[in-house]
Short mmCIF file of N, CA and C in Angstrom, two decimals:
data_model
loop_
_atom_site.label_atom_id
_atom_site.label_comp_id
_atom_site.label_asym_id
_atom_site.label_seq_id
_atom_site.Cartn_x
_atom_site.Cartn_y
_atom_site.Cartn_z
N MET A 1 -15.75 -10.94 -23.05
CA MET A 1 -14.48 -10.66 -22.43
C MET A 1 -14.50 -11.02 -20.95
N TRP A 2 -15.52 -10.54 -20.20
CA TRP A 2 -15.58 -10.84 -18.77
C TRP A 2 -15.91 -12.29 -18.49
N ASP A 3 -16.38 -13.01 -19.50
CA ASP A 3 -16.63 -14.44 -19.30
C ASP A 3 -15.34 -15.20 -19.02
N ASP A 4 -14.22 -14.62 -19.45
CA ASP A 4 -12.93 -15.29 -19.32
C ASP A 4 -12.09 -14.76 -18.15
N VAL A 5 -12.66 -13.81 -17.36
CA VAL A 5 -11.90 -13.16 -16.30
C VAL A 5 -12.66 -13.19 -14.98
N LEU A 6 -11.95 -13.46 -13.89
CA LEU A 6 -12.50 -13.40 -12.54
C LEU A 6 -11.75 -12.33 -11.76
N ILE A 7 -12.41 -11.75 -10.75
CA ILE A 7 -11.73 -10.84 -9.84
C ILE A 7 -11.59 -11.58 -8.52
N GLU A 8 -10.36 -11.66 -8.03
CA GLU A 8 -10.11 -12.40 -6.80
C GLU A 8 -10.77 -11.71 -5.61
N ASN A 9 -11.48 -12.49 -4.80
CA ASN A 9 -12.08 -11.96 -3.57
C ASN A 9 -11.00 -11.98 -2.50
N ILE A 10 -10.27 -10.89 -2.44
CA ILE A 10 -9.11 -10.81 -1.55
C ILE A 10 -9.53 -10.79 -0.08
N GLU A 11 -10.69 -10.23 0.23
CA GLU A 11 -11.16 -10.20 1.62
C GLU A 11 -11.42 -11.61 2.13
N ALA A 12 -11.98 -12.48 1.30
CA ALA A 12 -12.20 -13.87 1.70
C ALA A 12 -10.86 -14.57 1.97
N LEU A 13 -9.86 -14.28 1.15
CA LEU A 13 -8.54 -14.87 1.37
C LEU A 13 -7.94 -14.39 2.69
N ARG A 14 -8.11 -13.10 2.97
CA ARG A 14 -7.59 -12.56 4.24
C ARG A 14 -8.26 -13.23 5.44
N ARG A 15 -9.59 -13.33 5.38
CA ARG A 15 -10.32 -13.97 6.49
C ARG A 15 -9.87 -15.41 6.69
N ARG A 16 -9.71 -16.13 5.60
CA ARG A 16 -9.28 -17.53 5.68
C ARG A 16 -7.92 -17.65 6.35
N GLU A 17 -7.05 -16.65 6.14
CA GLU A 17 -5.71 -16.66 6.73
C GLU A 17 -5.66 -15.99 8.10
N GLY A 18 -6.82 -15.50 8.59
CA GLY A 18 -6.87 -14.85 9.89
C GLY A 18 -6.34 -13.42 9.89
N ILE A 19 -6.32 -12.78 8.72
CA ILE A 19 -5.81 -11.41 8.60
C ILE A 19 -6.98 -10.44 8.72
N ASP A 20 -6.86 -9.48 9.63
CA ASP A 20 -7.88 -8.45 9.81
C ASP A 20 -7.23 -7.10 9.50
N ASP A 21 -7.39 -6.63 8.28
CA ASP A 21 -6.74 -5.40 7.83
C ASP A 21 -7.68 -4.20 8.05
N VAL A 22 -7.71 -3.73 9.28
CA VAL A 22 -8.59 -2.63 9.67
C VAL A 22 -8.24 -1.37 8.89
N GLU A 23 -6.97 -1.08 8.75
CA GLU A 23 -6.54 0.13 8.04
C GLU A 23 -7.03 0.15 6.60
N LEU A 24 -6.92 -0.98 5.90
CA LEU A 24 -7.40 -1.05 4.52
C LEU A 24 -8.91 -0.83 4.46
N ARG A 25 -9.66 -1.46 5.37
CA ARG A 25 -11.12 -1.26 5.37
C ARG A 25 -11.47 0.21 5.57
N GLU A 26 -10.74 0.90 6.47
CA GLU A 26 -10.98 2.33 6.68
C GLU A 26 -10.66 3.12 5.42
N ASP A 27 -9.55 2.79 4.77
CA ASP A 27 -9.18 3.46 3.52
C ASP A 27 -10.23 3.22 2.44
N ILE A 28 -10.77 2.01 2.37
CA ILE A 28 -11.79 1.70 1.38
C ILE A 28 -13.04 2.52 1.62
N ARG A 29 -13.44 2.67 2.88
CA ARG A 29 -14.62 3.48 3.20
C ARG A 29 -14.44 4.95 2.79
N ALA A 30 -13.20 5.41 2.74
CA ALA A 30 -12.92 6.81 2.40
C ALA A 30 -12.70 7.04 0.90
N LEU A 31 -12.80 5.98 0.09
CA LEU A 31 -12.56 6.13 -1.34
C LEU A 31 -13.59 7.05 -1.99
N ALA A 32 -13.17 7.72 -3.05
CA ALA A 32 -14.04 8.61 -3.82
C ALA A 32 -13.82 8.35 -5.31
N VAL A 33 -14.76 8.80 -6.11
CA VAL A 33 -14.61 8.71 -7.56
C VAL A 33 -13.30 9.39 -7.95
N GLY A 34 -12.53 8.74 -8.81
CA GLY A 34 -11.24 9.25 -9.24
C GLY A 34 -10.07 8.61 -8.53
N ASP A 35 -10.31 8.00 -7.37
CA ASP A 35 -9.24 7.31 -6.63
C ASP A 35 -8.83 6.04 -7.37
N LEU A 36 -7.63 5.58 -7.05
CA LEU A 36 -7.09 4.35 -7.64
C LEU A 36 -7.10 3.23 -6.62
N VAL A 37 -7.37 2.01 -7.10
CA VAL A 37 -7.29 0.80 -6.28
C VAL A 37 -6.59 -0.28 -7.09
N ARG A 38 -6.14 -1.31 -6.39
CA ARG A 38 -5.55 -2.47 -7.07
C ARG A 38 -6.52 -3.64 -6.94
N LEU A 39 -6.75 -4.31 -8.06
CA LEU A 39 -7.57 -5.52 -8.10
C LEU A 39 -6.74 -6.63 -8.71
N THR A 40 -6.93 -7.85 -8.24
CA THR A 40 -6.24 -8.99 -8.84
C THR A 40 -7.22 -9.68 -9.78
N LEU A 41 -6.87 -9.64 -11.08
CA LEU A 41 -7.70 -10.27 -12.11
C LEU A 41 -7.08 -11.61 -12.46
N LEU A 42 -7.95 -12.60 -12.60
CA LEU A 42 -7.52 -13.98 -12.86
C LEU A 42 -8.20 -14.49 -14.12
N PRO A 43 -7.45 -15.12 -15.02
CA PRO A 43 -8.10 -15.77 -16.15
C PRO A 43 -8.80 -17.04 -15.67
N ARG A 44 -9.92 -17.37 -16.29
CA ARG A 44 -10.61 -18.61 -15.90
C ARG A 44 -9.73 -19.83 -16.14
N ASP A 45 -8.87 -19.75 -17.13
CA ASP A 45 -7.91 -20.82 -17.40
C ASP A 45 -6.80 -20.72 -16.34
N ARG A 46 -6.90 -21.54 -15.31
CA ARG A 46 -5.99 -21.46 -14.15
C ARG A 46 -4.55 -21.84 -14.49
N SER A 47 -4.31 -22.35 -15.72
CA SER A 47 -2.92 -22.63 -16.10
C SER A 47 -2.19 -21.34 -16.48
N LEU A 48 -2.93 -20.23 -16.64
CA LEU A 48 -2.35 -18.94 -16.98
C LEU A 48 -2.30 -18.05 -15.74
N ALA A 49 -1.34 -17.17 -15.69
CA ALA A 49 -1.14 -16.30 -14.53
C ALA A 49 -2.14 -15.15 -14.50
N GLY A 50 -2.52 -14.76 -13.28
CA GLY A 50 -3.31 -13.56 -13.08
C GLY A 50 -2.38 -12.39 -12.86
N GLU A 51 -2.99 -11.23 -12.56
CA GLU A 51 -2.18 -10.02 -12.40
C GLU A 51 -2.93 -9.02 -11.52
N THR A 52 -2.21 -8.32 -10.68
CA THR A 52 -2.79 -7.25 -9.88
C THR A 52 -2.62 -5.95 -10.65
N LEU A 53 -3.77 -5.30 -10.93
CA LEU A 53 -3.78 -4.13 -11.81
C LEU A 53 -4.43 -2.93 -11.13
N VAL A 54 -4.07 -1.74 -11.59
CA VAL A 54 -4.62 -0.50 -11.06
C VAL A 54 -5.88 -0.13 -11.83
N VAL A 55 -6.92 0.24 -11.05
CA VAL A 55 -8.22 0.63 -11.60
C VAL A 55 -8.59 1.98 -11.02
N ARG A 56 -9.06 2.90 -11.88
CA ARG A 56 -9.54 4.21 -11.42
C ARG A 56 -11.04 4.12 -11.21
N ILE A 57 -11.51 4.49 -10.01
CA ILE A 57 -12.93 4.41 -9.66
C ILE A 57 -13.73 5.45 -10.44
N THR A 58 -14.83 5.00 -11.05
CA THR A 58 -15.71 5.91 -11.80
C THR A 58 -17.09 6.05 -11.16
N ASP A 59 -17.45 5.11 -10.27
CA ASP A 59 -18.76 5.17 -9.61
C ASP A 59 -18.71 4.35 -8.33
N ILE A 60 -19.39 4.85 -7.30
CA ILE A 60 -19.48 4.13 -6.02
C ILE A 60 -20.93 4.13 -5.58
N SER A 61 -21.41 2.94 -5.21
CA SER A 61 -22.75 2.79 -4.66
C SER A 61 -22.66 1.80 -3.51
N GLY A 62 -22.57 2.31 -2.28
CA GLY A 62 -22.39 1.43 -1.12
C GLY A 62 -21.05 0.75 -1.20
N SER A 63 -21.05 -0.59 -1.17
CA SER A 63 -19.79 -1.33 -1.29
C SER A 63 -19.57 -1.84 -2.71
N SER A 64 -20.38 -1.35 -3.65
CA SER A 64 -20.21 -1.69 -5.07
C SER A 64 -19.53 -0.54 -5.79
N PHE A 65 -18.59 -0.90 -6.65
CA PHE A 65 -17.80 0.09 -7.37
C PHE A 65 -17.83 -0.23 -8.86
N ARG A 66 -17.54 0.77 -9.65
CA ARG A 66 -17.22 0.60 -11.06
C ARG A 66 -15.93 1.37 -11.28
N GLY A 67 -15.11 0.87 -12.16
CA GLY A 67 -13.87 1.56 -12.45
C GLY A 67 -13.41 1.24 -13.86
N LYS A 68 -12.32 1.89 -14.24
CA LYS A 68 -11.71 1.65 -15.55
C LYS A 68 -10.27 1.24 -15.35
N LEU A 69 -9.89 0.24 -16.10
CA LEU A 69 -8.52 -0.27 -16.04
C LEU A 69 -7.55 0.83 -16.45
N ALA A 70 -6.56 1.11 -15.59
CA ALA A 70 -5.62 2.21 -15.83
C ALA A 70 -4.53 1.84 -16.83
N ARG A 71 -4.16 0.56 -16.88
CA ARG A 71 -3.12 0.09 -17.80
C ARG A 71 -3.50 -1.28 -18.33
N ARG A 72 -3.03 -1.56 -19.48
CA ARG A 72 -3.26 -2.87 -20.09
C ARG A 72 -2.42 -3.92 -19.36
N PRO A 73 -3.00 -5.10 -19.10
CA PRO A 73 -2.26 -6.17 -18.42
C PRO A 73 -1.09 -6.67 -19.27
N ALA A 74 -0.07 -7.17 -18.59
CA ALA A 74 1.08 -7.75 -19.27
C ALA A 74 0.92 -9.26 -19.43
N SER A 75 0.10 -9.90 -18.59
CA SER A 75 -0.01 -11.36 -18.61
C SER A 75 -0.81 -11.86 -19.80
N LYS A 76 -0.40 -13.00 -20.32
CA LYS A 76 -1.02 -13.61 -21.50
C LYS A 76 -2.50 -13.93 -21.24
N GLY A 77 -2.82 -14.39 -20.05
CA GLY A 77 -4.19 -14.80 -19.75
C GLY A 77 -5.18 -13.65 -19.71
N LEU A 78 -4.68 -12.41 -19.62
CA LEU A 78 -5.55 -11.24 -19.57
C LEU A 78 -5.33 -10.33 -20.78
N ALA A 79 -4.69 -10.85 -21.81
CA ALA A 79 -4.29 -10.05 -22.98
C ALA A 79 -5.45 -9.37 -23.69
N ASP A 80 -6.66 -9.89 -23.56
CA ASP A 80 -7.81 -9.28 -24.26
C ASP A 80 -8.31 -8.02 -23.57
N LEU A 81 -7.88 -7.77 -22.34
CA LEU A 81 -8.32 -6.57 -21.62
C LEU A 81 -7.53 -5.36 -22.10
N ARG A 82 -8.23 -4.26 -22.29
CA ARG A 82 -7.60 -3.03 -22.76
C ARG A 82 -7.69 -1.93 -21.71
N THR A 83 -6.79 -0.99 -21.76
CA THR A 83 -6.86 0.20 -20.91
C THR A 83 -8.23 0.84 -21.11
N GLY A 84 -8.87 1.25 -20.01
CA GLY A 84 -10.15 1.92 -20.08
C GLY A 84 -11.36 1.01 -20.02
N VAL A 85 -11.16 -0.32 -20.04
CA VAL A 85 -12.30 -1.23 -19.97
C VAL A 85 -12.98 -1.06 -18.61
N ALA A 86 -14.33 -1.06 -18.62
CA ALA A 86 -15.10 -0.90 -17.38
C ALA A 86 -15.06 -2.19 -16.58
N ILE A 87 -14.88 -2.04 -15.26
CA ILE A 87 -14.77 -3.18 -14.36
C ILE A 87 -15.70 -2.97 -13.17
N PRO A 88 -16.71 -3.82 -13.01
CA PRO A 88 -17.53 -3.75 -11.79
C PRO A 88 -16.88 -4.60 -10.70
N PHE A 89 -16.84 -4.08 -9.47
CA PHE A 89 -16.23 -4.83 -8.38
C PHE A 89 -16.83 -4.37 -7.06
N THR A 90 -16.47 -5.09 -5.99
CA THR A 90 -16.95 -4.73 -4.66
C THR A 90 -15.75 -4.44 -3.76
N ALA A 91 -16.03 -3.95 -2.57
CA ALA A 91 -14.97 -3.67 -1.60
C ALA A 91 -14.17 -4.93 -1.30
N ASP A 92 -14.81 -6.09 -1.31
CA ASP A 92 -14.12 -7.35 -1.02
C ASP A 92 -13.05 -7.70 -2.07
N HIS A 93 -13.15 -7.11 -3.26
CA HIS A 93 -12.19 -7.38 -4.32
C HIS A 93 -10.94 -6.51 -4.24
N ILE A 94 -10.98 -5.44 -3.44
CA ILE A 94 -9.86 -4.50 -3.43
C ILE A 94 -8.66 -5.11 -2.73
N HIS A 95 -7.61 -5.31 -3.49
CA HIS A 95 -6.37 -5.90 -3.01
C HIS A 95 -5.61 -4.91 -2.14
N SER A 96 -5.48 -3.68 -2.63
CA SER A 96 -4.72 -2.65 -1.93
C SER A 96 -4.95 -1.32 -2.62
N LEU A 97 -4.39 -0.27 -2.04
CA LEU A 97 -4.41 1.06 -2.64
C LEU A 97 -2.98 1.40 -3.01
N PRO A 98 -2.77 2.05 -4.15
CA PRO A 98 -1.40 2.41 -4.54
C PRO A 98 -0.74 3.28 -3.47
N LYS A 99 0.52 3.06 -3.24
CA LYS A 99 1.28 3.85 -2.27
C LYS A 99 1.36 5.30 -2.73
N GLY A 100 1.34 6.21 -1.76
CA GLY A 100 1.50 7.62 -2.07
C GLY A 100 0.36 8.22 -2.86
N ARG A 101 -0.80 7.60 -2.79
CA ARG A 101 -1.93 8.13 -3.56
C ARG A 101 -2.35 9.47 -2.99
N PRO A 102 -2.72 10.41 -3.86
CA PRO A 102 -3.16 11.71 -3.35
C PRO A 102 -4.53 11.60 -2.70
N ALA A 103 -4.80 12.51 -1.75
CA ALA A 103 -6.14 12.59 -1.17
C ALA A 103 -7.11 12.98 -2.27
N HIS A 104 -8.38 12.64 -2.09
CA HIS A 104 -9.36 12.97 -3.13
C HIS A 104 -9.34 14.47 -3.38
N GLY A 105 -9.59 14.79 -4.65
CA GLY A 105 -9.68 16.18 -5.04
C GLY A 105 -8.35 16.87 -5.23
N GLN A 106 -7.26 16.16 -5.04
CA GLN A 106 -5.94 16.79 -5.26
C GLN A 106 -5.39 16.38 -6.59
#
């Protein structure tokens, strides 16, 4: 399954465009298990569309994370991914945090 999917390195894209998102980096450092993040998943077949999806964090080790997909993707290129699938990612992959997210433990 993961052989057919890439996670976009959003931090590299920001750097290339000269974007320095200090607030997002601070928010990422404050993440805890149970928090939600958005990741952009891309099918290896570039003729198919990718999608930005919500992932619930299940483990954090430094800048490495593991999470579970909160919802099944709508895009055809990611149709094999199911809700709850484990996703390993790093801080560089985090696209954004959902708006209005509760503080940890709430």
